[in-house]
XYZ file of C-alpha atoms in Angstrom:
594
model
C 8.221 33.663 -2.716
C 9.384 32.047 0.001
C 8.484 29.400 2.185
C 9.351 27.250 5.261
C 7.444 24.554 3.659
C 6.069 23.016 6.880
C 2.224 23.012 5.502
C 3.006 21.281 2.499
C 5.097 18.756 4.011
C 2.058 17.488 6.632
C 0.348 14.185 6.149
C -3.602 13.907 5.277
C -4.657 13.080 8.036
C -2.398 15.656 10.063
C -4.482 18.101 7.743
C -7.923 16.561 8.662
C -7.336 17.008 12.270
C -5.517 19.851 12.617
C -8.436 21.882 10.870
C -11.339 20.296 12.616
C -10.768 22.144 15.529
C -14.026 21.447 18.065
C -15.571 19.196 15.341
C -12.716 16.668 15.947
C -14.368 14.500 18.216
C -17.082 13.900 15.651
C -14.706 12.495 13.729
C -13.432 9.834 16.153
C -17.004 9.350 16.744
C -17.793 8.425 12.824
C -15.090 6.012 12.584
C -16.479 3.891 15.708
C -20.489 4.277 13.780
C -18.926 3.278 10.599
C -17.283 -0.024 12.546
C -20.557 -0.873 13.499
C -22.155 -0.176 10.102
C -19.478 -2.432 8.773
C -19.580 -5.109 11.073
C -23.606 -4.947 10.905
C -23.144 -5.483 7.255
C -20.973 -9.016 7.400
C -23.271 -10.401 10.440
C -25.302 -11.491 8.268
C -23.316 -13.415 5.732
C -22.192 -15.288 9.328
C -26.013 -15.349 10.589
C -26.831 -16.924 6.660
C -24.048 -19.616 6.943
C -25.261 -20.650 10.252
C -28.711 -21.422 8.666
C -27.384 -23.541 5.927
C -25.167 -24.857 8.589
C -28.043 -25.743 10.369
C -30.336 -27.047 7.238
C -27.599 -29.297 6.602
C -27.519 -30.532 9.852
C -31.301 -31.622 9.550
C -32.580 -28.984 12.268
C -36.538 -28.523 11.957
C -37.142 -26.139 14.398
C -38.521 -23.413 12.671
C -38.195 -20.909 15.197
C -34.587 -20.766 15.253
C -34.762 -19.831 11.232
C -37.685 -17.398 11.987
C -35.314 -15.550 15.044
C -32.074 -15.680 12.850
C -33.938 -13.941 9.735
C -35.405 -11.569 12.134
C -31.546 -10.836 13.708
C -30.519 -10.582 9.994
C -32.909 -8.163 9.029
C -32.435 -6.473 11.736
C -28.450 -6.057 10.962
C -29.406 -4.568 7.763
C -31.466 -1.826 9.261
C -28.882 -1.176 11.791
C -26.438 -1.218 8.760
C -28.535 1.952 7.166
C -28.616 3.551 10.488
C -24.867 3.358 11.488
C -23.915 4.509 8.093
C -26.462 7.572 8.003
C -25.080 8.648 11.658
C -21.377 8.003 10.873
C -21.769 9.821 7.363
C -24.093 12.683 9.080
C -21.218 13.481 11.928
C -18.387 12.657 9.092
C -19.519 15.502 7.075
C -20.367 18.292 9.595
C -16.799 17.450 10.622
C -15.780 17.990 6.863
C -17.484 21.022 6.233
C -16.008 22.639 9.217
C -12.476 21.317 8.158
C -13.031 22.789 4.394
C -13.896 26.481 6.191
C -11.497 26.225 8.677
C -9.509 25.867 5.558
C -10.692 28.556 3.760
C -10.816 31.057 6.523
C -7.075 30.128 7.157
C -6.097 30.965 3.519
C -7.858 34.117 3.904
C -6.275 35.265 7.077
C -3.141 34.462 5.757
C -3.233 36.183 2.905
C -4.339 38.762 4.635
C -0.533 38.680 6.468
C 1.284 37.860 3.015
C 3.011 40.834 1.318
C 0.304 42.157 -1.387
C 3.105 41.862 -4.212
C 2.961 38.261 -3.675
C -0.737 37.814 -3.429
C -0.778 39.944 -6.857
C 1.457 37.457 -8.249
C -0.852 34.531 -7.975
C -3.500 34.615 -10.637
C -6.854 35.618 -9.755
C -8.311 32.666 -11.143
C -6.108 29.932 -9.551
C -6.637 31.554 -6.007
C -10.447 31.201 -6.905
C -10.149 27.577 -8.440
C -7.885 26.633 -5.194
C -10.377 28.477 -2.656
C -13.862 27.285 -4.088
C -13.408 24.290 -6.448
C -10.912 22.057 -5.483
C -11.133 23.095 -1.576
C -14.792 21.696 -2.145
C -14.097 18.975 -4.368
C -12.220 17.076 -1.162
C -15.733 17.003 0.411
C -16.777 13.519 -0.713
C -12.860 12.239 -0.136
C -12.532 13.990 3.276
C -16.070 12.749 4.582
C -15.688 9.213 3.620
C -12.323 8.861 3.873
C -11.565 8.488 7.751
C -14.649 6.190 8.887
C -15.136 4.087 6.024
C -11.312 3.720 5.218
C -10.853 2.648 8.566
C -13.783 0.559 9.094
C -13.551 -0.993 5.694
C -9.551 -2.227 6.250
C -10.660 -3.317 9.808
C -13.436 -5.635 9.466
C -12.167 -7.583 6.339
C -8.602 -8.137 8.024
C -10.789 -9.589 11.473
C -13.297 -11.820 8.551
C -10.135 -13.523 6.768
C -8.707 -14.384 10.110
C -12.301 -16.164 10.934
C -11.832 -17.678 7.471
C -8.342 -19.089 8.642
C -9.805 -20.438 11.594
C -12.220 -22.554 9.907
C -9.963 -23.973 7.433
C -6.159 -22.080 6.415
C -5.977 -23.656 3.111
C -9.532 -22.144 2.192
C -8.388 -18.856 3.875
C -5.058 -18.243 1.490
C -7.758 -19.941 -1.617
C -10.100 -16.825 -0.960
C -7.293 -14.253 -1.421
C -5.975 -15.515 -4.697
C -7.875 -13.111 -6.715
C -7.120 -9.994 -4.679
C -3.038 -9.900 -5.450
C -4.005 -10.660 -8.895
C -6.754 -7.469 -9.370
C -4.031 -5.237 -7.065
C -1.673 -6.264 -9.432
C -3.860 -5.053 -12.745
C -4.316 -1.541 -10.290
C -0.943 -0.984 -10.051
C -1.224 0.178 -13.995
C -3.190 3.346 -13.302
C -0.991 4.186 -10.631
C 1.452 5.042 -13.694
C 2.609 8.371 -13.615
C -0.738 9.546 -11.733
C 1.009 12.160 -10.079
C 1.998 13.660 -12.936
C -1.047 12.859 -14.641
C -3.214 15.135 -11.775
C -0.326 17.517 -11.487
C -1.049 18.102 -15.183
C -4.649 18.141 -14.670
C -4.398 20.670 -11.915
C -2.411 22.678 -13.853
C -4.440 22.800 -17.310
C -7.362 23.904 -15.036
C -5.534 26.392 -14.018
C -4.885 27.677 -17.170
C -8.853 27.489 -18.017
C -9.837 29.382 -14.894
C -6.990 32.110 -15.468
C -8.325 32.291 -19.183
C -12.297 32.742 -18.455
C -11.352 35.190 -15.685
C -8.899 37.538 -18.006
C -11.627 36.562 -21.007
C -14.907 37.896 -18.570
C -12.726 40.779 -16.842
C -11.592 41.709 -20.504
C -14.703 41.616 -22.795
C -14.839 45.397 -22.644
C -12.065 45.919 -24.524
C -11.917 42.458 -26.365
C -15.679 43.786 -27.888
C -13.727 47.603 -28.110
C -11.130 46.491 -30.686
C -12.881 43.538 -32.404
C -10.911 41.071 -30.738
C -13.618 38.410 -29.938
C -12.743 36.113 -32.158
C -8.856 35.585 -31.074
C -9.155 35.973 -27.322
C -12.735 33.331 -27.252
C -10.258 30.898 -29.595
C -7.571 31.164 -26.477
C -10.494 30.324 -24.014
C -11.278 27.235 -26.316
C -8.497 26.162 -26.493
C -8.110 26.145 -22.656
C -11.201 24.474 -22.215
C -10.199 21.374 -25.015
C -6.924 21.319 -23.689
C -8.017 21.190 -19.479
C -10.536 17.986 -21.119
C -8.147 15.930 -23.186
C -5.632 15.782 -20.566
C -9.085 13.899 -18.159
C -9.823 11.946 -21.484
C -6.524 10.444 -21.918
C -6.090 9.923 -18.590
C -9.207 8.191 -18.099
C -8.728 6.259 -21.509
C -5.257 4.894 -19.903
C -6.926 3.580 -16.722
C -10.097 2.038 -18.175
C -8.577 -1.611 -18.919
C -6.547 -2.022 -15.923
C -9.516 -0.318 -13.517
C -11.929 -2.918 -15.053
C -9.648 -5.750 -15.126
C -9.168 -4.532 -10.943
C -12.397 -4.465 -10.334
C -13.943 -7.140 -12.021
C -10.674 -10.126 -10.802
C -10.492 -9.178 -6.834
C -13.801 -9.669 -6.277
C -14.329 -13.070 -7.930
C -13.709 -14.839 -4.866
C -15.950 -18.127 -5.941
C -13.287 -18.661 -8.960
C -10.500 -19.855 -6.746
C -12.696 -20.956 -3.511
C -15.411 -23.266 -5.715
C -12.643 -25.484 -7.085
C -10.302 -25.883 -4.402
C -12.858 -26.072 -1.867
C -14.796 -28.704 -4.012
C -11.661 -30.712 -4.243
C -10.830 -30.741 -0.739
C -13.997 -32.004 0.095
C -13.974 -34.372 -2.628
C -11.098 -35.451 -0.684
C -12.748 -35.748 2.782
C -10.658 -32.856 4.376
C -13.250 -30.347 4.328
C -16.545 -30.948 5.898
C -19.660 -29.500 3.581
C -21.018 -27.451 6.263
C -17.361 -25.408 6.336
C -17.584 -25.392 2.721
C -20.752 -24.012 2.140
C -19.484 -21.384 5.161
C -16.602 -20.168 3.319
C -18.345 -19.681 -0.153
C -20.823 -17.246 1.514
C -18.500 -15.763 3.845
C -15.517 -15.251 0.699
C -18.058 -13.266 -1.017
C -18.115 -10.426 1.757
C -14.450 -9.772 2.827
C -13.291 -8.278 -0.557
C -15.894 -5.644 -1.613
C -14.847 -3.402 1.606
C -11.131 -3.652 0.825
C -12.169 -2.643 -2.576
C -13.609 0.422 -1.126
C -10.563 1.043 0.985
C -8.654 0.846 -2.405
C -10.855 3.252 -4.457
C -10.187 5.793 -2.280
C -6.114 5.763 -3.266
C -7.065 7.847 -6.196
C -9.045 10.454 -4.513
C -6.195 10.308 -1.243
C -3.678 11.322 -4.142
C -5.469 14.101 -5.630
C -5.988 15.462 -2.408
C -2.736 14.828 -1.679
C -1.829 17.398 -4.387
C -4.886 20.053 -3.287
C -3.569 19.876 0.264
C 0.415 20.519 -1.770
C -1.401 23.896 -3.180
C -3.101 24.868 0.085
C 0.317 24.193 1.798
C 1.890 26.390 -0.354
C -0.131 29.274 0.083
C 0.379 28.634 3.851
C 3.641 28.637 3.811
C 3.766 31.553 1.721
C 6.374 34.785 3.844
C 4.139 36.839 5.483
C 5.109 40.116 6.842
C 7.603 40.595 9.182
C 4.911 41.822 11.988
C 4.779 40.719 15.836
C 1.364 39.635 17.379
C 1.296 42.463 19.802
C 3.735 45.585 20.022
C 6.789 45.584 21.276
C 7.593 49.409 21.292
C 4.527 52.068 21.581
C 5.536 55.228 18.724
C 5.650 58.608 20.377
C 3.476 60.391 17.285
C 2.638 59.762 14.328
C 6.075 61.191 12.178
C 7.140 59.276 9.112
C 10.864 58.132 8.667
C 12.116 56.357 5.604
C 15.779 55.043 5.879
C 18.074 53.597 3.334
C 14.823 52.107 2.189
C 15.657 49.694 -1.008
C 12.632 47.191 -2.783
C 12.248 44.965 -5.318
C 9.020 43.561 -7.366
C 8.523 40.537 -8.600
C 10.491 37.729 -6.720
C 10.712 34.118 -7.826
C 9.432 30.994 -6.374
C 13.441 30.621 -5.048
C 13.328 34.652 -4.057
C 15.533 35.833 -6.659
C 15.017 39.505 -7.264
C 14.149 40.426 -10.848
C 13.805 44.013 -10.767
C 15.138 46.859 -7.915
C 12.354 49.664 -7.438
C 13.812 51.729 -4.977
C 17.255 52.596 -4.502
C 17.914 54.116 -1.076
C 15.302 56.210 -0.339
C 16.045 58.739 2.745
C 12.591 60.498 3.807
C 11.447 62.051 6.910
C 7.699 63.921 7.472
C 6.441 65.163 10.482
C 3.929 64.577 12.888
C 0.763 65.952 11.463
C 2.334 67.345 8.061
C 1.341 67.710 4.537
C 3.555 65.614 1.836
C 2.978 65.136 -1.748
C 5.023 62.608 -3.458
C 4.824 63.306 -6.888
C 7.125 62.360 -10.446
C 6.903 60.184 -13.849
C 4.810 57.264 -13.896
C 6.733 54.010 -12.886
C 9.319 56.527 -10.356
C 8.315 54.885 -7.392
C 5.870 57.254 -5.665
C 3.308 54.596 -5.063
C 5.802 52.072 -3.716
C 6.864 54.384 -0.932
C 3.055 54.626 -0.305
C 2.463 51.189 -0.451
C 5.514 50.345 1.932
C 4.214 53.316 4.274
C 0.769 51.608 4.378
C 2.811 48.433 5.394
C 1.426 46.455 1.925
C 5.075 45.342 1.680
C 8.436 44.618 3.631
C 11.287 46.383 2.751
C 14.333 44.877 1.007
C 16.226 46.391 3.315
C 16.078 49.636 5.655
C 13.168 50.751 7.531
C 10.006 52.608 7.878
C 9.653 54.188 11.217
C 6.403 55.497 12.829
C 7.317 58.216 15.333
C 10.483 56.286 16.066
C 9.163 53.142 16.020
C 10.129 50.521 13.421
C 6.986 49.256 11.496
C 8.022 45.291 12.554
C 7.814 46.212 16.018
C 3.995 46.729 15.481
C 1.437 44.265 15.129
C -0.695 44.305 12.073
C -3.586 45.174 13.807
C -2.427 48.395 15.267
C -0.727 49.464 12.356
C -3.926 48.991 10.038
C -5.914 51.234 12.878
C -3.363 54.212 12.733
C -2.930 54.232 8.816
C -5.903 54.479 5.689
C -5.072 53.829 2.542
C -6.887 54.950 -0.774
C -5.374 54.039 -4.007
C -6.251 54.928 -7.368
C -7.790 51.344 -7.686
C -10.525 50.939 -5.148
C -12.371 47.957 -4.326
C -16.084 48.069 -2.797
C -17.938 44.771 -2.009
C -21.611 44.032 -3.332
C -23.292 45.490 -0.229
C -25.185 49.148 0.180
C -23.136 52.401 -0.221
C -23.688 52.200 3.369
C -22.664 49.276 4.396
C -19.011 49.540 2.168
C -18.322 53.140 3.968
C -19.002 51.829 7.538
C -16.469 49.307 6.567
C -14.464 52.006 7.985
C -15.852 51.693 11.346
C -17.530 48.793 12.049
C -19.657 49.962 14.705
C -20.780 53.127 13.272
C -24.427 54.914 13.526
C -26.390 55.374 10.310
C -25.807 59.400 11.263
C -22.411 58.649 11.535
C -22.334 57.013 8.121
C -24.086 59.892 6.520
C -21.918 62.983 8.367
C -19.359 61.405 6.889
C -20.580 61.512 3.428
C -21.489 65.318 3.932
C -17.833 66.195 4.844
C -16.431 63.871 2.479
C -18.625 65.677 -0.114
C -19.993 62.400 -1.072
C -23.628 62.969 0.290
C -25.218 64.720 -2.891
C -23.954 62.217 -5.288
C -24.970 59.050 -2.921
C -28.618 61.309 -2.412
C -29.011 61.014 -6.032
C -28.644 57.209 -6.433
C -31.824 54.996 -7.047
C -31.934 54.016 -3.307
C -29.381 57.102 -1.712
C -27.048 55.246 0.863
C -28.994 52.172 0.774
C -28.215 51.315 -2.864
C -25.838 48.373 -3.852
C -22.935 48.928 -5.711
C -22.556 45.635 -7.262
C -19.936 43.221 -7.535
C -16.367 45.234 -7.313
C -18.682 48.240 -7.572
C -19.851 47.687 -11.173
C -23.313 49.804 -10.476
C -20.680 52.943 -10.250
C -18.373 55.118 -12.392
C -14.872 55.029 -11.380
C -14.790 58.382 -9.953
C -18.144 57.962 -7.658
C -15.881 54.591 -6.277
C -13.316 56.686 -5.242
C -15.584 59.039 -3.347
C -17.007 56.191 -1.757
C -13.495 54.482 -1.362
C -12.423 58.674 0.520
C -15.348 58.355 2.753
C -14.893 55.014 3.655
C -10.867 56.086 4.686
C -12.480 59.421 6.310
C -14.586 56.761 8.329
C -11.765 55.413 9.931
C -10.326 58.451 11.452
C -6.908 56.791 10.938
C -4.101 59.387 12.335
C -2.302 58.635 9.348
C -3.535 59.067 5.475
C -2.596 58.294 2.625
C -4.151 58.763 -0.786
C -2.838 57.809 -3.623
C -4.132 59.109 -6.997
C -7.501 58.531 -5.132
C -9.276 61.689 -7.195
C -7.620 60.127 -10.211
C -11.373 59.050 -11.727
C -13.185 62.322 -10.933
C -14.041 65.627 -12.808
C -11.974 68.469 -11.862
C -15.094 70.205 -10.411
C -15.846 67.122 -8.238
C -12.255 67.070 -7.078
C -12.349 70.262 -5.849
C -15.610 69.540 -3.656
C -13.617 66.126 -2.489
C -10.352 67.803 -1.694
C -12.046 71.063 0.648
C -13.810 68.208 2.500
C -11.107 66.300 3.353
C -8.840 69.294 4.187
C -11.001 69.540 7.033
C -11.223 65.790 7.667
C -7.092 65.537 7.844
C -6.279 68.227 10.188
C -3.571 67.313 12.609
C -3.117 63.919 10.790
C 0.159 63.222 8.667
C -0.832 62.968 5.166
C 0.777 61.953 2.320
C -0.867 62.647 -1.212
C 0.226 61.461 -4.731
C -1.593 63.344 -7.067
C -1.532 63.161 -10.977
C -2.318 66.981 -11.085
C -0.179 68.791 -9.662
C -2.284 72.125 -9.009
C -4.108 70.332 -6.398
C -0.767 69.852 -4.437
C 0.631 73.424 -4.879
C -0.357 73.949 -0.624
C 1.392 70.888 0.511
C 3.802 71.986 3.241
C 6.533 69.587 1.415
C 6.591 68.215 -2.553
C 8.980 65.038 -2.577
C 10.028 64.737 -6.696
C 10.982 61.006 -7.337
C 12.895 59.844 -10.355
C 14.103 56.217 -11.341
C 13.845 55.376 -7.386
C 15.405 58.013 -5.673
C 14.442 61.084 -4.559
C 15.488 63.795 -7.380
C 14.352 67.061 -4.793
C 11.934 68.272 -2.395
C 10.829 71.532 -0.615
C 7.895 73.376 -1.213
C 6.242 74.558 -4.495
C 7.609 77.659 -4.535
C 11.351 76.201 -3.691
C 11.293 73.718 -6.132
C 10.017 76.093 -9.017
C 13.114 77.994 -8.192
C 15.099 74.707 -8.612
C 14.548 74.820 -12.474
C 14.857 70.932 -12.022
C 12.395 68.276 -12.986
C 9.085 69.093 -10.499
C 9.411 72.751 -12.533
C 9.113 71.316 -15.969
C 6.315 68.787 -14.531
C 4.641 72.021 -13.590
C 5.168 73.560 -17.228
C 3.994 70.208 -18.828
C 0.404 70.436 -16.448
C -0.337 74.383 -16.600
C 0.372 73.746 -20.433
C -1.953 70.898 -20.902
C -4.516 72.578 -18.540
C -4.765 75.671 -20.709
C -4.978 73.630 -23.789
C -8.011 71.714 -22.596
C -9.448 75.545 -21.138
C -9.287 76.133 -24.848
C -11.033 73.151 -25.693
């Protein structure tokens, strides 16, 4: 597929605040609560050194202790308070970021080619979408006040320290090189290390989705055993690669952790020389042992956020490259208006299955040339894997052309926006989706804004309103997920009413009676031979007796168009549709006997 690759080239940050839209404001307004949590969280170390300052200094006035606990305590509650606002407006600001995010990827997928989408595996779109999406909550909440808050303060606190006394100032830092240095040995290959992670999760998500959508037939032909053993494997193998990683970084993550902070090692000694010495005063001693204790825990939460930065670093990579995924070639509004609503295929060539550099692997269609009529009847029919449902799927704009056009009454499909093209066409495949709503609700999918009578007429001319009459709860019964609760052939009638509900000028159905009983097919296809008068539709059907009225019959072989005319012209033909014909009356007599 290809890509421009300007999503996956932007920054963090660029991605934090380009997706937090209205909320973005919050998020300057968490940094400036998380300053103040910070800095209320050193006043006191200051506010305790003054005391001791002070005790030193032989000052008895108890008041002054009693006031300076009372400012200290009350730094510590405004501490908790700070942090609760600035983490409160932090995350509403993240949580509309993470479905700005998500609503993105959906609307552009949406506008990507559907052989592409088809391409990426069910389960990493769902791992990308839901889990790691969500897993850059915690990194995306915290990371813009407290990284910035926590790098601030600490940078102002050493320069107080170098005010007081320089030499004491560079003493206090000693340990932090030293524990940065021990860090730098889980930074070792860490991209690779989460790329590899990423991508064995991948592998376990694709594997329990293919294992869960499969169990039918794994449990059909005693397959449980090999296909779970393929799952287990992808689970131990999407662990180790955490274990070993985390077994690599233990050591140098404790020896980090456990140095930089140990302030008092370097500052005790050389602070108790120098005033052994007489060149530091006790009082600025005793300042800069309490006051080296606070400056290095917040740059050691500004540090342990690298990790989390770089893995979302690599989310953000994925999400980028969905983004920048080719979408179809479609204009936001129209640029040319189509006279009717004729059908004109030129020179029409496709390919399936491109590579991540868009090299073609396999040529579908080879020059198709096909013109119907405003408002006429066209069955496309020929051998499974001839091409029939391409030129559907390229008619219902699902794909872009190699090369050549589709025209809709004399209008090139690109000059139309998305929007009106998906109101003037409905689509039906043999492979129909329905969402875990109410029959009801997944046929007024059709028109958003219809009646419950509407809903229901349609069902009677559909011939859909018996069946859906008979369910547990009639029109108000849920279908379940994908429409589990239903047989394949009571989906499609749902899937026909739903298109029927659109009142598209344009139809196409393709296979879409493939599930049902003949006797159910024949109810299905009188209703909607009223429901498609004066529309242009185009019908592939698997039997052809239910095509024999169509006012044209377009054979397709190998990817090009091997005759068409009407049923009686290409009987005459003696070509291929004739011993199609001879095949299906054959095998319908045979089953007659049955």
């Amino acid at each position: 597929m290809e890509k421009d690759r300007t999503h996956s080239k932007k920054s963090l940050l660029s991605w934090i605040f380009t997706f937090a839209g209205t909320k973005r404001p919050m998020y300057y307004a968490s940094v400036f609560f998380a300053i103040l949590c910070v800095a209320c969280s050193l006043a006191p170390y200051i506010l305790i050194a003054d005391i001791v300052k002070k005790l030193l200094d032989g000052v008895r006035e108890w008041n002054i202790y009693f006031q300076e606990c009372a400012i200290t305590a009350a730094f510590w509650v405004g501490n908790a308070i700070f942090h609760m606002i600035s983490t409160t407006m932090s995350h509403v600001a993240t949580f509309n970021v993470l479905a700005n995010i998500r609503k993105n990827l959906c609307d552009k997928l949406a506008r990507v080619p559907l052989g592409n989408v088809i391409d990426l595996q069910s389960g990493t779109l769902k791992s990308i979408l839901i889990e790691r999406i969500d897993s850059m909550e915690t990194t995306l909440a915290h990371i813009v006040p407290e990284w910035t808050s926590n790098l601030l303060l600490p940078i102002v606190m050493f320069a107080y320290l170098f005010r007081i006394d320089w030499r004491m100032g560079f003493a206090s830092l000693i340990t932090l090189p030293v524990g940065m240095l021990a860090s730098c040995f889980m930074m070792v290959n860490m991209s690779e290390r989460f790329q590899n992670a990423i991508e064995k999760t991948k592998v376990l998500n694709d594997t329990a989705v293919e294992y869960i959508n499969g169990i039918e037939v794994i449990k059909a032909f005693g397959k449980s055993k090999s296909s779970y053993e393929k799952f287990v494997v992808a689970a131990k193998e999407g662990s180790d690669c955490f274990v070993e990683w985390m077994r690599d970084c233990i050591w140098p993550f404790t020896i980090a952790f456990v140095i930089a902070p140990s302030t008092l090692v370097t500052v005790l000694p050389i602070g108790g020389y120098l005033f052994m010495k007489g060149t530091l005063s006790a009082t600025d001693f005793i300042t800069i042992i309490i006051l080296s204790m606070s400056v290095i825990a917040p740059l050691l939460t500004v540090y342990s956020y690298h990790d989390d930065i770089a893995k979302a670093g690599v989310i953000f990579g994925e999400v980028g490259g969905i983004m920048d995924m080719k979408e179809l070639d479609r204009p936001q509004k129209n640029t040319q208006t189509p006279r009717d609503n004729s059908i004109v295929l030129k020179d029409v060539r496709f390919s399936y299955h491109k590579n991540i550099e868009g090299e073609t692997k396999k040529e579908i269609l080879h020059g198709i040339n096909l013109s119907l009529p405003d408002g006429s009847y066209t069955a496309l029919v020929g051998p499974s894997g001839s091409g029939k449902s391409t030129i559907a799927r390229l008619i219902a704009s699902l794909w872009d052309t190699d090369s050549g056009s589709v025209e809709i009454g004399g209008v090139n499909i690109k000059n139309l926006s998305l929007e009106e093209y998906n109101r003037r066409v409905a689509y039906v495949s043999q492979d129909n989706f329905l969402f875990d709503l109410s029959v009801r609700e997944n046929i007024r999918l059709g028109k958003p804004d219809a009646t419950d009578k509407e809903v229901e007429e349609i069902a009677r001319k559909s011939g859909c309103y018996d069946f859906i009459m008979s369910l547990e709860n009639g029109f108000d019964t849920i279908v379940g997920g994908s429409g589990t609760h239903l047989s394949g052939g009571e989906r499609q009638r749902i899937a026909i009413a739903r298109a029927m509900m659109k009142n598209a000028p344009i139809v196409i159905l393709d296979e879409a009676t493939a599930y049902t009983d003949p006797e159910n097919e024949a109810i299905i296809q009188e209703g909607v031979s009223h429901l498609v008068k004066g529309k242009t539709l185009i019908v592939i059907a698997h039997r052809l007796s239910t095509i024999q009225d169509a006012d044209k019959i377009v054979v397709i072989k190998d990817g090009v168009i091997d005759a068409q005319g009407t049923h009686e012209e290409l009987l005459a033909q003696d070509g291929l549709y004739k011993s199609m014909w001879e095949a299906h009356i054959s095998s319908k007599d045979t089953s007659e006997v049955a």
